[in-house]
Amino acid sequence: MEVILGYGGEELKLETPPAPKCKTLVCTPHGKLEGGLAVDDALDNPIDSEPFSSLFKPGDTVTVIVPDITRYCGADIFLPPVLDRLNNSGVGDDAIIILFANGIHRKQTSEEKRSIVGDEVYRRIHSVDHDAKDKDHVLVRAEDCQARLNKLAVERGKLIITGAVGFHYLAGFGGGRKAVMPGVASYDDAKKFHNLCMNLDKPGRSASARAGILEGNPMSDYAFKIMNAVNPVFLINSVIEPGGKIAGVFAGDPVTAFIKACSAVKKMSTVSIDSLADVVVASCGGSPKDINFIQAHKTYEYSTGALKPGGKLYLAANCGDGIGSDDFIEWFKSGKPGKIEERLRQNFSINGHTALATAIKSDLYETHLLSRLDHDIVRAMGMIPANSADSFLSEASKALETAKCGIVIPQGGYILPVVAEKNRTSSQT
């Protein structure tokens, strides 16, 4: 059998044994996502909200938060009807600003910003990259916490938040409240947000700071509080299917519309498996899921959920933008995961935590990585670099042939493998 693996902007062809020896995990065919509507319907018949147009009037100033280049959300599709409705409500283009939720990521090029929102929107609407290290952020207070945020999200009229909902390996799900925290937060507050994933009273990560978990997730709870403090008037979140098309749009109340989108993602993208595999071959699904290693690591996290301890993982992640962090590799000089965690607890770093999570997995699994990263960097992370795409595909095919149980995940950035509850204990052996 032949399976297509997304790799940057390319497609790789992997030969696999037939089922049941080898299983390929894909998203559940969804048709029309439950609760998900086309853009116009979502704006005019929103979830727990007045219709979009009725929320705005002449004289309003509006900030629209949009994800950066690492997170495609379909903004080029839903922003034109949003602008039309704002204009028809008396809000002119000059009263609207697009604020890119870069978080702690690098600034974007003009071409990247244009590709996110589309030519017409980029030409019409002033857009600004969030800079986490800007000194001009504004302090907001919520229940039992506070954070400094971009002043365009706090002080400038009405706020619309947008994004794509998908699994997030720490915050449970991306999208929703993450447009604000950490999307437009200061560097120190983004760092504090990510630190919430760590156990307070013992080593390791909180059991609630995991992909697919919202309830009791310390990071998600904190982000909700900060989002509510700035009181966005409307949320537009898409669910993106593998291949980059919008599977559904969820719009309206920033809490309930987001939660409905999370339910749809969980139903579409959680895949039950009978047992853990000896060999897993995965790709992120192409760009932007593998734009850099920091983003590709999420696929690393999800795909090892299908793999036995000591098993082999073959991961195809282009990483054309490199690691995505200047200080990431330096963390591996600390040694084994335990040493990295000791250092991390002394001085927490967002990318340092990703380094710890990477080190834990590369210590537990034999990981073969096909990427554009320097081979010495791959080895420093505890992985085995592939010499070429051909050698990677050949070795992965042979490993699947000889394995007792193999799994292929061609769109690993979208899929969360979960062992069926009745088989959970036996699958570990």
CSV table of C-alpha atoms in Angstrom, one decimal, residues 1-425:
chain,number,residue,atom,x,y,z
A,1,MET,CA,0.0,0.0,0.0
A,2,GLU,CA,1.1,3.6,-0.6
A,3,VAL,CA,0.6,6.4,2.0
A,4,ILE,CA,1.3,10.0,1.3
A,5,LEU,CA,3.2,11.9,3.9
A,6,GLY,CA,3.1,15.7,3.9
A,7,TYR,CA,6.6,17.3,4.2
A,8,GLY,CA,6.8,21.0,4.0
A,9,GLY,CA,5.2,21.8,0.6
A,10,GLU,CA,6.1,18.3,-0.7
A,11,GLU,CA,4.5,14.9,-0.7
A,12,LEU,CA,6.5,11.8,0.2
A,13,LYS,CA,5.3,8.3,-0.9
A,14,LEU,CA,5.6,5.6,1.8
A,15,GLU,CA,5.1,1.9,1.0
A,16,THR,CA,3.4,0.1,3.9
A,17,PRO,CA,2.3,-3.5,4.6
A,18,PRO,CA,-1.5,-4.0,4.4
A,19,ALA,CA,-3.8,-4.0,7.4
A,20,PRO,CA,-4.1,-5.5,9.9
A,21,LYS,CA,-0.3,-5.7,10.2
A,22,CYS,CA,-0.1,-1.9,9.7
A,23,LYS,CA,-2.8,0.6,10.5
A,24,THR,CA,-3.0,4.1,9.1
A,25,LEU,CA,-4.6,6.7,11.3
A,26,VAL,CA,-6.7,9.4,9.7
A,27,CYS,CA,-9.3,11.9,10.9
A,28,THR,CA,-12.9,10.7,11.2
A,29,PRO,CA,-14.8,11.7,8.0
A,30,HIS,CA,-16.9,14.6,9.2
A,31,GLY,CA,-19.1,15.7,6.4
A,32,LYS,CA,-20.3,18.9,7.9
A,33,LEU,CA,-19.0,19.3,11.4
A,34,GLU,CA,-21.6,19.4,14.1
A,35,GLY,CA,-22.1,23.0,15.1
A,36,GLY,CA,-19.8,24.2,12.4
A,37,LEU,CA,-21.2,26.5,9.8
A,38,ALA,CA,-20.2,28.4,6.7
A,39,VAL,CA,-18.7,31.8,7.4
A,40,ASP,CA,-21.8,33.8,6.6
A,41,ASP,CA,-24.1,31.6,8.7
A,42,ALA,CA,-21.6,31.6,11.6
A,43,LEU,CA,-21.5,35.4,11.6
A,44,ASP,CA,-25.3,35.9,11.3
A,45,ASN,CA,-26.4,33.0,13.5
A,46,PRO,CA,-23.6,32.9,16.2
A,47,ILE,CA,-23.4,30.8,19.3
A,48,ASP,CA,-24.7,32.5,22.4
A,49,SER,CA,-24.3,36.0,20.9
A,50,GLU,CA,-26.2,38.6,19.0
A,51,PRO,CA,-25.5,38.6,15.2
A,52,PHE,CA,-22.1,40.0,14.5
A,53,SER,CA,-23.3,43.1,12.7
A,54,SER,CA,-25.5,44.2,15.6
A,55,LEU,CA,-22.5,44.5,17.9
A,56,PHE,CA,-20.9,47.4,16.1
A,57,LYS,CA,-21.9,51.0,15.3
A,58,PRO,CA,-20.4,54.1,13.7
A,59,GLY,CA,-17.6,55.5,15.7
A,60,ASP,CA,-16.3,52.2,17.0
A,61,THR,CA,-12.7,51.3,16.7
A,62,VAL,CA,-12.0,47.6,16.3
A,63,THR,CA,-8.9,45.4,16.8
A,64,VAL,CA,-9.0,41.9,15.2
A,65,ILE,CA,-6.5,39.4,16.6
A,66,VAL,CA,-5.3,36.9,14.0
A,67,PRO,CA,-2.8,34.0,14.4
A,68,ASP,CA,0.7,34.3,12.9
A,69,ILE,CA,2.2,32.2,10.1
A,70,THR,CA,2.6,29.1,12.3
A,71,ARG,CA,-1.1,28.6,12.6
A,72,TYR,CA,-3.3,28.7,9.5
A,73,CYS,CA,-6.9,29.5,10.4
A,74,GLY,CA,-8.5,30.5,7.1
A,75,ALA,CA,-8.4,34.2,7.9
A,76,ASP,CA,-8.1,34.9,4.2
A,77,ILE,CA,-11.5,33.4,3.8
A,78,PHE,CA,-13.4,34.7,6.8
A,79,LEU,CA,-12.0,38.2,7.1
A,80,PRO,CA,-13.5,39.7,3.9
A,81,PRO,CA,-17.1,39.0,5.1
A,82,VAL,CA,-16.1,40.3,8.5
A,83,LEU,CA,-14.9,43.6,7.0
A,84,ASP,CA,-18.0,43.9,4.9
A,85,ARG,CA,-20.2,43.6,7.9
A,86,LEU,CA,-18.1,46.1,9.9
A,87,ASN,CA,-18.3,48.6,7.0
A,88,ASN,CA,-22.0,48.1,6.7
A,89,SER,CA,-22.3,48.8,10.4
A,90,GLY,CA,-20.5,52.2,10.0
A,91,VAL,CA,-17.0,51.0,10.9
A,92,GLY,CA,-14.6,52.1,8.2
A,93,ASP,CA,-11.4,50.4,7.2
A,94,ASP,CA,-9.3,53.1,8.9
A,95,ALA,CA,-11.0,52.3,12.3
A,96,ILE,CA,-9.9,48.6,12.1
A,97,ILE,CA,-6.5,47.2,13.0
A,98,ILE,CA,-5.3,43.6,12.6
A,99,LEU,CA,-3.0,42.5,15.4
A,100,PHE,CA,-1.0,39.3,14.7
A,101,ALA,CA,-0.8,37.1,17.7
A,102,ASN,CA,2.9,36.2,17.4
A,103,GLY,CA,3.3,35.2,21.0
A,104,ILE,CA,7.0,34.9,21.5
A,105,HIS,CA,7.6,34.0,17.8
A,106,ARG,CA,9.7,36.1,15.4
A,107,LYS,CA,8.3,39.0,13.4
A,108,GLN,CA,6.7,38.1,10.1
A,109,THR,CA,7.6,39.3,6.6
A,110,SER,CA,5.2,41.4,4.6
A,111,GLU,CA,4.7,38.4,2.3
A,112,GLU,CA,3.8,36.2,5.2
A,113,LYS,CA,1.3,38.6,6.6
A,114,ARG,CA,-0.2,39.1,3.1
A,115,SER,CA,-0.5,35.3,2.8
A,116,ILE,CA,-2.4,35.0,6.1
A,117,VAL,CA,-5.1,37.6,5.5
A,118,GLY,CA,-5.2,37.7,1.7
A,119,ASP,CA,-4.2,40.5,-0.8
A,120,GLU,CA,-7.3,42.7,-0.5
A,121,VAL,CA,-7.4,42.6,3.3
A,122,TYR,CA,-3.7,43.3,3.6
A,123,ARG,CA,-4.0,46.3,1.3
A,124,ARG,CA,-7.1,47.7,3.0
A,125,ILE,CA,-6.4,47.2,6.7
A,126,HIS,CA,-3.4,48.3,8.8
A,127,SER,CA,-1.7,45.3,10.4
A,128,VAL,CA,0.7,45.0,13.3
A,129,ASP,CA,2.9,42.2,14.6
A,130,HIS,CA,2.7,41.7,18.3
A,131,ASP,CA,6.1,42.1,20.0
A,132,ALA,CA,6.3,40.2,23.3
A,133,LYS,CA,9.4,42.2,24.4
A,134,ASP,CA,7.8,45.6,23.7
A,135,LYS,CA,8.0,47.8,26.9
A,136,ASP,CA,4.6,49.5,26.2
A,137,HIS,CA,2.3,46.7,27.2
A,138,VAL,CA,-0.7,47.3,29.5
A,139,LEU,CA,-1.4,45.5,32.8
A,140,VAL,CA,-4.8,43.8,33.1
A,141,ARG,CA,-6.1,42.1,36.2
A,142,ALA,CA,-8.4,39.1,36.5
A,143,GLU,CA,-9.7,37.1,39.5
A,144,ASP,CA,-6.5,35.9,41.1
A,145,CYS,CA,-4.0,36.8,38.3
A,146,GLN,CA,-2.7,39.6,36.1
A,147,ALA,CA,-0.7,40.0,32.9
A,148,ARG,CA,0.7,42.6,30.6
A,149,LEU,CA,-0.9,42.6,27.1
A,150,ASN,CA,-0.5,44.5,23.9
A,151,LYS,CA,-2.2,47.8,24.3
A,152,LEU,CA,-4.1,47.4,21.0
A,153,ALA,CA,-6.0,44.5,22.6
A,154,VAL,CA,-6.7,46.4,25.8
A,155,GLU,CA,-7.2,50.1,25.1
A,156,ARG,CA,-8.5,50.3,21.6
A,157,GLY,CA,-12.3,50.0,21.4
A,158,LYS,CA,-13.8,46.6,20.6
A,159,LEU,CA,-11.9,43.3,20.3
A,160,ILE,CA,-12.5,40.4,18.0
A,161,ILE,CA,-10.4,37.2,18.5
A,162,THR,CA,-9.9,34.7,15.8
A,163,GLY,CA,-7.9,31.5,15.4
A,164,ALA,CA,-8.0,27.8,14.6
A,165,VAL,CA,-9.0,25.2,17.2
A,166,GLY,CA,-6.9,22.0,17.2
A,167,PHE,CA,-5.1,19.9,19.8
A,168,HIS,CA,-2.3,21.6,21.9
A,169,TYR,CA,0.0,19.4,23.7
A,170,LEU,CA,0.0,21.5,26.9
A,171,ALA,CA,-3.1,23.8,26.9
A,172,GLY,CA,-5.4,21.1,25.7
A,173,PHE,CA,-6.6,22.9,22.6
A,174,GLY,CA,-5.3,25.8,20.6
A,175,GLY,CA,-7.5,28.7,19.5
A,176,GLY,CA,-10.0,30.6,21.6
A,177,ARG,CA,-8.4,32.2,24.7
A,178,LYS,CA,-4.9,31.6,23.4
A,179,ALA,CA,-5.3,34.4,20.9
A,180,VAL,CA,-4.9,36.7,24.0
A,181,MET,CA,-2.8,34.6,26.3
A,182,PRO,CA,0.0,34.0,25.2
A,183,GLY,CA,-0.8,35.4,21.7
A,184,VAL,CA,-0.5,39.1,22.6
A,185,ALA,CA,1.1,38.8,26.1
A,186,SER,CA,4.5,40.1,27.2
A,187,TYR,CA,7.4,37.8,27.1
A,188,ASP,CA,7.5,37.4,30.9
A,189,ASP,CA,3.8,36.7,31.1
A,190,ALA,CA,3.9,34.2,28.2
A,191,LYS,CA,6.7,32.4,30.2
A,192,LYS,CA,4.6,32.4,33.3
A,193,PHE,CA,1.7,30.9,31.3
A,194,HIS,CA,3.8,28.0,30.0
A,195,ASN,CA,5.3,27.4,33.5
A,196,LEU,CA,1.8,26.4,34.7
A,197,CYS,CA,2.3,23.1,32.9
A,198,MET,CA,4.8,22.0,35.6
A,199,ASN,CA,3.8,20.1,38.7
A,200,LEU,CA,4.3,22.2,41.8
A,201,ASP,CA,4.9,19.4,44.3
A,202,LYS,CA,6.7,16.8,42.3
A,203,PRO,CA,8.8,16.3,39.2
A,204,GLY,CA,7.3,16.3,35.7
A,205,ARG,CA,4.3,17.8,33.9
A,206,SER,CA,0.8,18.2,35.3
A,207,ALA,CA,-1.4,15.3,34.3
A,208,SER,CA,-4.0,17.9,33.3
A,209,ALA,CA,-1.7,19.9,31.0
A,210,ARG,CA,-2.2,17.5,28.1
A,211,ALA,CA,-3.6,17.5,24.6
A,212,GLY,CA,-7.4,17.2,24.5
A,213,ILE,CA,-7.9,18.3,28.2
A,214,LEU,CA,-9.7,21.5,29.1
A,215,GLU,CA,-11.3,20.8,32.4
A,216,GLY,CA,-8.8,21.4,35.2
A,217,ASN,CA,-6.0,22.3,32.8
A,218,PRO,CA,-4.0,25.0,34.6
A,219,MET,CA,-2.8,26.7,31.4
A,220,SER,CA,-6.3,26.8,29.9
A,221,ASP,CA,-7.9,28.0,33.1
A,222,TYR,CA,-5.4,30.9,33.4
A,223,ALA,CA,-5.8,31.9,29.7
A,224,PHE,CA,-9.6,32.0,30.1
A,225,LYS,CA,-9.2,34.4,33.0
A,226,ILE,CA,-6.9,36.7,31.1
A,227,MET,CA,-9.1,36.6,28.0
A,228,ASN,CA,-12.2,37.4,30.0
A,229,ALA,CA,-10.4,40.4,31.6
A,230,VAL,CA,-10.2,42.1,28.2
A,231,ASN,CA,-13.7,41.1,27.3
A,232,PRO,CA,-13.6,40.4,23.5
A,233,VAL,CA,-17.0,41.0,22.0
A,234,PHE,CA,-16.8,38.2,19.4
A,235,LEU,CA,-14.9,35.0,18.6
A,236,ILE,CA,-14.4,33.5,15.2
A,237,ASN,CA,-12.6,30.1,15.3
A,238,SER,CA,-12.2,27.6,12.5
A,239,VAL,CA,-11.5,23.9,12.5
A,240,ILE,CA,-9.0,23.0,9.8
A,241,GLU,CA,-9.0,19.5,8.4
A,242,PRO,CA,-5.8,17.8,7.1
A,243,GLY,CA,-5.0,19.4,3.7
A,244,GLY,CA,-5.7,22.9,5.0
A,245,LYS,CA,-9.4,23.4,4.2
A,246,ILE,CA,-11.9,24.8,6.7
A,247,ALA,CA,-14.1,22.0,8.1
A,248,GLY,CA,-16.3,24.3,10.1
A,249,VAL,CA,-16.6,27.8,11.6
A,250,PHE,CA,-17.6,28.4,15.2
A,251,ALA,CA,-18.4,32.0,16.0
A,252,GLY,CA,-20.0,34.0,18.8
A,253,ASP,CA,-19.4,34.0,22.6
A,254,PRO,CA,-15.7,33.7,23.2
A,255,VAL,CA,-16.1,30.9,25.7
A,256,THR,CA,-19.0,28.7,24.5
A,257,ALA,CA,-18.3,29.0,20.8
A,258,PHE,CA,-14.7,27.9,21.5
A,259,ILE,CA,-15.8,25.0,23.7
A,260,LYS,CA,-18.1,23.7,20.9
A,261,ALA,CA,-15.2,23.9,18.5
A,262,CYS,CA,-13.1,21.8,20.9
A,263,SER,CA,-15.8,19.2,21.0
A,264,ALA,CA,-15.9,19.0,17.2
A,265,VAL,CA,-12.1,18.7,17.1
A,266,LYS,CA,-12.1,15.9,19.7
A,267,LYS,CA,-14.7,14.0,17.7
A,268,MET,CA,-13.0,14.5,14.4
A,269,SER,CA,-9.4,14.0,15.3
A,270,THR,CA,-9.1,11.6,18.3
A,271,VAL,CA,-8.4,8.2,16.9
A,272,SER,CA,-8.8,5.1,19.1
A,273,ILE,CA,-6.2,2.3,18.7
A,274,ASP,CA,-6.3,-1.2,20.2
A,275,SER,CA,-2.7,-1.2,21.4
A,276,LEU,CA,0.6,0.6,21.2
A,277,ALA,CA,2.7,-0.1,18.1
A,278,ASP,CA,6.3,-1.3,17.9
A,279,VAL,CA,6.9,1.1,15.0
A,280,VAL,CA,5.2,4.4,14.2
A,281,VAL,CA,5.8,6.4,11.0
A,282,ALA,CA,4.5,10.0,11.2
A,283,SER,CA,4.6,13.3,9.4
A,284,CYS,CA,3.3,16.6,10.6
A,285,GLY,CA,1.1,16.9,7.5
A,286,GLY,CA,3.3,19.6,5.9
A,287,SER,CA,3.5,23.3,6.4
A,288,PRO,CA,2.8,25.1,8.6
A,289,LYS,CA,2.7,22.2,11.0
A,290,ASP,CA,6.4,21.5,10.3
A,291,ILE,CA,7.6,25.1,9.6
A,292,ASN,CA,10.1,24.7,12.4
A,293,PHE,CA,11.0,22.1,15.1
A,294,ILE,CA,9.1,23.9,17.9
A,295,GLN,CA,5.9,23.4,15.9
A,296,ALA,CA,6.9,20.0,14.7
A,297,HIS,CA,7.5,18.9,18.2
A,298,LYS,CA,3.7,18.8,18.7
A,299,THR,CA,3.4,16.0,16.2
A,300,TYR,CA,6.3,14.3,18.0
A,301,GLU,CA,4.3,14.4,21.2
A,302,TYR,CA,1.0,13.2,19.7
A,303,SER,CA,2.5,10.4,17.6
A,304,THR,CA,4.5,8.8,20.4
A,305,GLY,CA,1.1,8.3,22.1
A,306,ALA,CA,0.7,5.4,19.7
A,307,LEU,CA,4.2,3.9,20.4
A,308,LYS,CA,5.5,1.4,22.9
A,309,PRO,CA,8.3,2.5,25.2
A,310,GLY,CA,11.5,1.5,23.4
A,311,GLY,CA,9.8,1.5,20.0
A,312,LYS,CA,10.9,3.1,16.8
A,313,LEU,CA,9.5,6.4,15.5
A,314,TYR,CA,10.2,7.7,12.0
A,315,LEU,CA,9.2,11.4,11.9
A,316,ALA,CA,9.1,13.5,8.7
A,317,ALA,CA,9.2,17.2,9.7
A,318,ASN,CA,10.7,19.6,7.1
A,319,CYS,CA,11.7,22.4,9.6
A,320,GLY,CA,12.5,24.8,6.8
A,321,ASP,CA,12.6,27.6,9.3
A,322,GLY,CA,15.1,25.8,11.5
A,323,ILE,CA,14.5,25.1,15.2
A,324,GLY,CA,12.3,28.2,15.8
A,325,SER,CA,14.3,29.2,18.9
A,326,ASP,CA,17.8,30.6,19.4
A,327,ASP,CA,18.5,29.0,22.8
A,328,PHE,CA,16.7,25.6,22.3
A,329,ILE,CA,19.7,23.4,21.5
A,330,GLU,CA,21.7,24.8,24.4
A,331,TRP,CA,19.4,23.1,26.9
A,332,PHE,CA,20.5,19.7,25.8
A,333,LYS,CA,24.0,20.4,27.1
A,334,SER,CA,22.5,19.8,30.6
A,335,GLY,CA,22.4,16.1,29.9
A,336,LYS,CA,19.6,13.7,30.7
A,337,PRO,CA,15.9,14.9,31.1
A,338,GLY,CA,16.2,15.0,34.9
A,339,LYS,CA,19.1,17.4,34.7
A,340,ILE,CA,17.2,19.6,32.2
A,341,GLU,CA,14.2,19.7,34.5
A,342,GLU,CA,16.4,20.7,37.5
A,343,ARG,CA,17.8,23.6,35.5
A,344,LEU,CA,14.3,24.5,34.1
A,345,ARG,CA,12.8,24.7,37.6
A,346,GLN,CA,15.6,27.2,38.6
A,347,ASN,CA,15.0,29.4,35.6
A,348,PHE,CA,11.9,28.5,33.5
A,349,SER,CA,12.1,29.0,29.7
A,350,ILE,CA,9.3,28.3,27.2
A,351,ASN,CA,11.6,26.7,24.7
A,352,GLY,CA,13.5,25.0,27.5
A,353,HIS,CA,10.4,23.1,28.4
A,354,THR,CA,10.0,22.0,24.8
A,355,ALA,CA,13.6,20.8,25.0
A,356,LEU,CA,12.8,18.9,28.1
A,357,ALA,CA,9.7,17.3,26.5
A,358,THR,CA,11.9,16.4,23.4
A,359,ALA,CA,14.6,14.9,25.6
A,360,ILE,CA,12.1,12.7,27.5
A,361,LYS,CA,10.8,11.3,24.2
A,362,SER,CA,14.1,10.8,22.5
A,363,ASP,CA,15.3,9.0,25.6
A,364,LEU,CA,12.3,6.7,25.6
A,365,TYR,CA,11.9,6.0,21.9
A,366,GLU,CA,14.4,5.4,19.0
A,367,THR,CA,13.6,8.5,16.9
A,368,HIS,CA,14.6,8.8,13.3
A,369,LEU,CA,14.1,12.4,12.0
A,370,LEU,CA,13.9,13.5,8.3
A,371,SER,CA,14.3,17.2,8.3
A,372,ARG,CA,16.3,20.1,6.9
A,373,LEU,CA,18.0,20.6,10.2
A,374,ASP,CA,21.8,20.2,10.5
A,375,HIS,CA,22.5,16.5,11.5
A,376,ASP,CA,24.6,17.6,14.5
A,377,ILE,CA,21.6,19.5,15.8
A,378,VAL,CA,19.4,16.4,15.4
A,379,ARG,CA,21.9,14.2,17.2
A,380,ALA,CA,22.1,16.8,20.0
A,381,MET,CA,18.4,16.3,20.5
A,382,GLY,CA,19.0,12.5,20.9
A,383,MET,CA,17.6,11.6,17.5
A,384,ILE,CA,19.0,9.8,14.4
A,385,PRO,CA,19.1,12.1,11.4
A,386,ALA,CA,18.0,10.6,8.0
A,387,ASN,CA,20.5,11.0,5.2
A,388,SER,CA,17.8,11.6,2.6
A,389,ALA,CA,14.1,11.3,1.9
A,390,ASP,CA,14.7,8.1,0.0
A,391,SER,CA,16.7,6.4,2.8
A,392,PHE,CA,14.1,7.5,5.4
A,393,LEU,CA,11.2,6.1,3.4
A,394,SER,CA,13.1,2.8,2.7
A,395,GLU,CA,14.1,2.3,6.3
A,396,ALA,CA,10.6,3.2,7.6
A,397,SER,CA,9.0,0.7,5.1
A,398,LYS,CA,11.4,-2.1,6.2
A,399,ALA,CA,10.8,-1.3,9.9
A,400,LEU,CA,7.0,-1.6,9.3
A,401,GLU,CA,7.5,-4.9,7.5
A,402,THR,CA,9.4,-6.5,10.3
A,403,ALA,CA,7.3,-5.0,13.2
A,404,LYS,CA,4.7,-7.1,14.9
A,405,CYS,CA,2.4,-4.0,14.9
A,406,GLY,CA,3.0,-0.8,12.9
A,407,ILE,CA,1.1,2.5,12.7
A,408,VAL,CA,1.3,5.2,10.1
A,409,ILE,CA,0.1,8.8,10.9
A,410,PRO,CA,0.3,10.8,7.7
A,411,GLN,CA,-1.3,14.0,9.2
A,412,GLY,CA,0.3,13.8,12.6
A,413,GLY,CA,-0.3,17.4,13.5
A,414,TYR,CA,-4.0,16.9,13.5
A,415,ILE,CA,-4.4,13.4,15.0
A,416,LEU,CA,-4.4,12.4,18.7
A,417,PRO,CA,-4.0,8.6,19.1
A,418,VAL,CA,-5.6,7.2,22.2
A,419,VAL,CA,-5.5,3.6,23.4
A,420,ALA,CA,-9.0,2.1,23.9
A,421,GLU,CA,-9.7,2.2,27.7
A,422,LYS,CA,-10.3,-1.6,27.9
A,423,ASN,CA,-6.8,-2.2,26.4
A,424,ARG,CA,-4.9,0.5,28.2
A,425,THR,CA,-3.0,-1.6,30.7
